[in-house]
């Protein structure tokens, strides 16, 4: 069964940190078969807190989604993402 990351975050606080994250993410994503399937268009929040940035990232399995998050290289990249903007990340099976 597929796995998904649901990433919700604020406006960008540190563009340089985001640029650095953007350099590190592609090889990590390729290693785990990650694909951004939503998050490049408009956002219409109907209920709850609005997040300026929202992404859905698909993995071939829930295990891959978990493994990607735990990957040592991703843990380094994640520090840049957290510096770039405030965010929440959930891992879903579906």
CSV table of N, CA and C in Angstrom, one decimal:
chain,number,residue,atom,x,y,z
A,1,UNK,N,0.8,-1.2,0.0
A,1,UNK,CA,0.0,0.0,0.0
A,1,UNK,C,0.9,1.2,0.0
A,2,UNK,N,0.5,2.3,-0.7
A,2,UNK,CA,1.3,3.5,-0.9
A,2,UNK,C,1.4,4.2,0.5
A,3,UNK,N,2.5,5.0,0.5
A,3,UNK,CA,2.7,5.9,1.7
A,3,UNK,C,2.7,7.3,1.2
A,4,UNK,N,2.4,8.2,2.1
A,4,UNK,CA,2.3,9.7,1.7
A,4,UNK,C,2.9,10.5,2.8
A,5,UNK,N,3.5,11.6,2.5
A,5,UNK,CA,3.9,12.6,3.4
A,5,UNK,C,2.9,13.7,3.1
A,6,UNK,N,2.3,14.3,4.2
A,6,UNK,CA,1.5,15.5,4.1
A,6,UNK,C,2.3,16.5,4.9
A,7,UNK,N,2.7,17.5,4.1
A,7,UNK,CA,3.5,18.6,4.7
A,7,UNK,C,2.7,19.9,4.6
A,8,UNK,N,2.6,20.5,5.8
A,8,UNK,CA,1.9,21.8,5.9
A,8,UNK,C,2.8,22.8,6.5
A,9,UNK,N,2.9,24.0,5.9
A,9,UNK,CA,3.8,25.0,6.5
A,9,UNK,C,3.5,26.4,6.3
A,10,UNK,N,4.3,27.3,6.9
A,10,UNK,CA,4.1,28.7,6.8
A,10,UNK,C,4.7,29.3,5.6
A,11,UNK,N,4.6,30.6,5.4
A,11,UNK,CA,5.3,31.3,4.4
A,11,UNK,C,6.8,31.1,4.6
A,12,UNK,N,7.6,31.3,3.6
A,12,UNK,CA,9.0,31.1,3.6
A,12,UNK,C,9.6,32.2,4.5
A,13,UNK,N,10.5,31.7,5.5
A,13,UNK,CA,11.2,32.7,6.4
A,13,UNK,C,12.6,32.8,6.0
A,14,UNK,N,13.2,31.8,5.3
A,14,UNK,CA,14.6,31.8,5.0
A,14,UNK,C,14.8,31.2,3.6
A,15,UNK,N,14.7,32.1,2.5
A,15,UNK,CA,14.8,31.5,1.2
A,15,UNK,C,16.1,30.8,0.9
A,16,UNK,N,17.2,31.2,1.5
A,16,UNK,CA,18.5,30.6,1.3
A,16,UNK,C,18.5,29.1,1.8
A,17,UNK,N,17.9,28.9,3.0
A,17,UNK,CA,17.8,27.6,3.5
A,17,UNK,C,16.9,26.7,2.6
A,18,UNK,N,15.9,27.3,2.1
A,18,UNK,CA,15.0,26.5,1.2
A,18,UNK,C,15.8,26.1,-0.1
A,19,UNK,N,16.6,27.0,-0.6
A,19,UNK,CA,17.4,26.7,-1.8
A,19,UNK,C,18.4,25.6,-1.5
A,20,UNK,N,18.9,25.6,-0.3
A,20,UNK,CA,19.9,24.5,0.1
A,20,UNK,C,19.1,23.2,0.2
A,21,UNK,N,17.9,23.2,0.8
A,21,UNK,CA,17.1,22.0,0.9
A,21,UNK,C,16.7,21.5,-0.5
A,22,UNK,N,16.4,22.4,-1.4
A,22,UNK,CA,16.0,22.0,-2.7
A,22,UNK,C,17.2,21.3,-3.5
A,23,UNK,N,18.4,21.6,-3.1
A,23,UNK,CA,19.5,20.9,-3.7
A,23,UNK,C,19.7,19.5,-3.1
A,24,UNK,N,19.4,19.3,-1.8
A,24,UNK,CA,19.6,18.0,-1.2
A,24,UNK,C,18.4,17.0,-1.4
A,25,UNK,N,17.2,17.5,-1.6
A,25,UNK,CA,16.1,16.7,-1.7
A,25,UNK,C,16.0,15.8,-2.9
A,26,UNK,N,16.3,16.2,-4.1
A,26,UNK,CA,16.1,15.3,-5.3
A,26,UNK,C,16.8,13.9,-5.2
A,27,UNK,N,18.1,13.8,-4.8
A,27,UNK,CA,18.7,12.5,-4.7
A,27,UNK,C,18.0,11.6,-3.6
A,28,UNK,N,17.6,12.2,-2.6
A,28,UNK,CA,16.9,11.5,-1.5
A,28,UNK,C,15.6,11.0,-2.0
A,29,UNK,N,14.8,11.9,-2.7
A,29,UNK,CA,13.5,11.5,-3.2
A,29,UNK,C,13.7,10.4,-4.2
A,30,UNK,N,14.7,10.5,-5.1
A,30,UNK,CA,14.9,9.4,-6.1
A,30,UNK,C,15.2,8.1,-5.4
A,31,UNK,N,16.0,8.1,-4.4
A,31,UNK,CA,16.4,6.9,-3.7
A,31,UNK,C,15.1,6.1,-3.1
A,32,UNK,N,14.1,6.9,-2.7
A,32,UNK,CA,12.9,6.3,-2.1
A,32,UNK,C,11.7,6.3,-3.0
A,33,UNK,N,11.9,6.8,-4.3
A,33,UNK,CA,10.7,6.8,-5.2
A,33,UNK,C,9.7,7.8,-4.8
A,34,UNK,N,10.1,8.9,-4.2
A,34,UNK,CA,9.1,10.0,-3.8
A,34,UNK,C,8.7,10.9,-5.0
A,35,UNK,N,7.5,11.2,-5.0
A,35,UNK,CA,6.9,12.1,-6.1
A,35,UNK,C,5.9,13.1,-5.5
A,36,UNK,N,6.2,14.3,-5.7
A,36,UNK,CA,5.2,15.4,-5.3
A,36,UNK,C,4.0,15.3,-6.2
A,37,UNK,N,2.9,14.9,-5.6
A,37,UNK,CA,1.7,14.8,-6.4
A,37,UNK,C,0.7,15.9,-6.2
A,38,UNK,N,0.9,16.8,-5.2
A,38,UNK,CA,0.0,17.9,-5.0
A,38,UNK,C,0.8,19.0,-4.2
A,39,UNK,N,0.6,20.2,-4.6
A,39,UNK,CA,1.2,21.3,-3.8
A,39,UNK,C,1.8,22.4,-4.7
A,40,UNK,N,1.5,22.3,-6.0
A,40,UNK,CA,2.1,23.4,-6.8
A,40,UNK,C,1.0,24.4,-7.3
A,41,UNK,N,-0.2,24.1,-6.8
A,41,UNK,CA,-1.3,25.0,-7.2
A,41,UNK,C,-1.9,25.8,-6.1
A,42,UNK,N,-3.1,26.2,-6.3
A,42,UNK,CA,-3.8,27.0,-5.3
A,42,UNK,C,-4.2,26.2,-4.1
A,43,UNK,N,-4.4,26.9,-3.0
A,43,UNK,CA,-4.9,26.2,-1.7
A,43,UNK,C,-6.2,26.9,-1.3
A,44,UNK,N,-7.2,26.2,-1.0
A,44,UNK,CA,-8.5,26.7,-0.5
A,44,UNK,C,-8.8,26.0,0.8
A,45,UNK,N,-8.4,26.6,1.9
A,45,UNK,CA,-8.7,26.0,3.2
A,45,UNK,C,-10.1,26.2,3.6
A,46,UNK,N,-10.9,25.1,3.8
A,46,UNK,CA,-12.3,25.2,4.1
A,46,UNK,C,-12.5,25.0,5.6
A,47,UNK,N,-11.7,24.3,6.3
A,47,UNK,CA,-11.8,24.0,7.7
A,47,UNK,C,-10.4,24.1,8.4
A,48,UNK,N,-10.4,24.5,9.6
A,48,UNK,CA,-9.1,24.5,10.3
A,48,UNK,C,-8.1,25.6,9.9
A,49,UNK,N,-6.9,25.4,10.5
A,49,UNK,CA,-5.9,26.4,10.3
A,49,UNK,C,-5.4,26.4,8.8
A,50,UNK,N,-5.2,27.6,8.2
A,50,UNK,CA,-4.6,27.7,6.9
A,50,UNK,C,-3.1,27.6,6.9
A,51,UNK,N,-2.6,26.8,6.0
A,51,UNK,CA,-1.1,26.7,5.8
A,51,UNK,C,-0.8,27.3,4.4
A,52,UNK,N,0.2,28.2,4.3
A,52,UNK,CA,0.5,28.8,3.1
A,52,UNK,C,1.2,27.8,2.1
A,53,UNK,N,1.9,26.8,2.7
A,53,UNK,CA,2.5,25.8,1.9
A,53,UNK,C,1.9,24.4,2.3
A,54,UNK,N,1.5,23.6,1.3
A,54,UNK,CA,1.0,22.3,1.6
A,54,UNK,C,1.4,21.4,0.4
A,55,UNK,N,1.9,20.3,0.8
A,55,UNK,CA,2.4,19.3,-0.2
A,55,UNK,C,2.0,17.9,0.1
A,56,UNK,N,1.7,17.1,-0.9
A,56,UNK,CA,1.4,15.7,-0.7
A,56,UNK,C,2.5,15.0,-1.6
A,57,UNK,N,3.3,14.2,-0.9
A,57,UNK,CA,4.4,13.4,-1.5
A,57,UNK,C,4.1,11.9,-1.4
A,58,UNK,N,4.1,11.3,-2.6
A,58,UNK,CA,3.7,9.9,-2.7
A,58,UNK,C,4.9,9.0,-2.7
A,59,UNK,N,4.9,7.9,-2.0
A,59,UNK,CA,5.9,6.8,-2.0
A,59,UNK,C,5.2,5.5,-2.4
A,60,UNK,N,5.9,4.6,-3.0
A,60,UNK,CA,5.3,3.3,-3.4
A,60,UNK,C,4.8,2.5,-2.2
A,61,UNK,N,5.4,2.7,-1.0
A,61,UNK,CA,4.9,2.0,0.1
A,61,UNK,C,5.0,2.9,1.4
A,62,UNK,N,4.2,2.5,2.4
A,62,UNK,CA,4.3,3.2,3.7
A,62,UNK,C,5.7,3.0,4.3
A,63,UNK,N,6.3,1.8,4.1
A,63,UNK,CA,7.6,1.6,4.6
A,63,UNK,C,8.6,2.5,4.0
A,64,UNK,N,8.5,2.8,2.7
A,64,UNK,CA,9.4,3.7,2.0
A,64,UNK,C,9.3,5.1,2.6
A,65,UNK,N,8.0,5.5,2.8
A,65,UNK,CA,7.8,6.9,3.4
A,65,UNK,C,8.4,7.0,4.7
A,66,UNK,N,8.3,6.0,5.6
A,66,UNK,CA,8.9,6.0,6.9
A,66,UNK,C,10.5,6.0,6.8
A,67,UNK,N,11.0,5.1,5.9
A,67,UNK,CA,12.4,5.0,5.8
A,67,UNK,C,13.0,6.3,5.2
A,68,UNK,N,12.4,7.0,4.3
A,68,UNK,CA,12.9,8.2,3.8
A,68,UNK,C,13.0,9.3,4.9
A,69,UNK,N,12.0,9.3,5.7
A,69,UNK,CA,12.0,10.3,6.8
A,69,UNK,C,13.2,10.0,7.8
A,70,UNK,N,13.4,8.7,8.1
A,70,UNK,CA,14.5,8.3,9.0
A,70,UNK,C,15.9,8.3,8.4
A,71,UNK,N,16.0,8.5,7.1
A,71,UNK,CA,17.3,8.5,6.4
A,71,UNK,C,18.2,9.6,7.0
A,72,UNK,N,19.4,9.2,7.2
A,72,UNK,CA,20.4,10.2,7.8
A,72,UNK,C,20.6,11.4,6.9
A,73,UNK,N,20.6,11.3,5.6
A,73,UNK,CA,20.7,12.4,4.7
A,73,UNK,C,19.5,13.3,4.8
A,74,UNK,N,18.3,12.7,4.9
A,74,UNK,CA,17.1,13.5,5.0
A,74,UNK,C,17.1,14.2,6.3
A,75,UNK,N,17.6,13.6,7.4
A,75,UNK,CA,17.6,14.3,8.7
A,75,UNK,C,18.4,15.6,8.6
A,76,UNK,N,19.5,15.6,7.9
A,76,UNK,CA,20.3,16.8,7.7
A,76,UNK,C,19.5,17.8,6.8
A,77,UNK,N,18.9,17.3,5.7
A,77,UNK,CA,18.1,18.2,4.9
A,77,UNK,C,16.9,18.8,5.6
A,78,UNK,N,16.3,18.0,6.5
A,78,UNK,CA,15.1,18.5,7.3
A,78,UNK,C,15.5,19.7,8.1
A,79,UNK,N,16.7,19.8,8.7
A,79,UNK,CA,17.0,20.9,9.4
A,79,UNK,C,17.0,22.2,8.6
A,80,UNK,N,17.3,22.1,7.3
A,80,UNK,CA,17.2,23.2,6.4
A,80,UNK,C,15.8,23.6,6.2
A,81,UNK,N,15.0,22.6,6.0
A,81,UNK,CA,13.5,22.8,5.7
A,81,UNK,C,12.9,23.5,6.9
A,82,UNK,N,13.2,23.1,8.1
A,82,UNK,CA,12.7,23.7,9.3
A,82,UNK,C,13.2,25.1,9.5
A,83,UNK,N,14.4,25.4,9.0
A,83,UNK,CA,14.9,26.7,9.1
A,83,UNK,C,14.2,27.6,8.1
A,84,UNK,N,13.8,27.0,6.9
A,84,UNK,CA,13.2,27.8,5.8
A,84,UNK,C,11.8,28.2,6.2
A,85,UNK,N,11.0,27.3,6.8
A,85,UNK,CA,9.7,27.7,7.2
A,85,UNK,C,9.2,26.8,8.3
A,86,UNK,N,8.2,27.3,9.1
A,86,UNK,CA,7.6,26.5,10.1
A,86,UNK,C,6.7,25.4,9.4
A,87,UNK,N,6.8,24.2,9.9
A,87,UNK,CA,6.0,23.1,9.2
A,87,UNK,C,5.6,22.0,10.1
A,88,UNK,N,4.7,21.3,9.6
A,88,UNK,CA,4.2,20.0,10.2
A,88,UNK,C,4.3,19.0,9.1
A,89,UNK,N,4.6,17.7,9.5
A,89,UNK,CA,4.7,16.6,8.6
A,89,UNK,C,4.0,15.4,9.2
A,90,UNK,N,3.1,14.8,8.4
A,90,UNK,CA,2.5,13.5,8.8
A,90,UNK,C,2.8,12.5,7.8
A,91,UNK,N,2.9,11.3,8.2
A,91,UNK,CA,3.1,10.2,7.3
A,91,UNK,C,1.9,9.3,7.3
A,92,UNK,N,1.3,9.1,6.1
A,92,UNK,CA,0.0,8.4,6.0
A,92,UNK,C,0.2,7.1,5.2
A,93,UNK,N,-0.6,6.1,5.5
A,93,UNK,CA,-0.7,4.9,4.7
A,93,UNK,C,-2.0,5.0,3.9
A,94,UNK,N,-1.9,4.6,2.6
A,94,UNK,CA,-3.2,4.7,1.9
A,94,UNK,C,-3.2,4.1,0.5
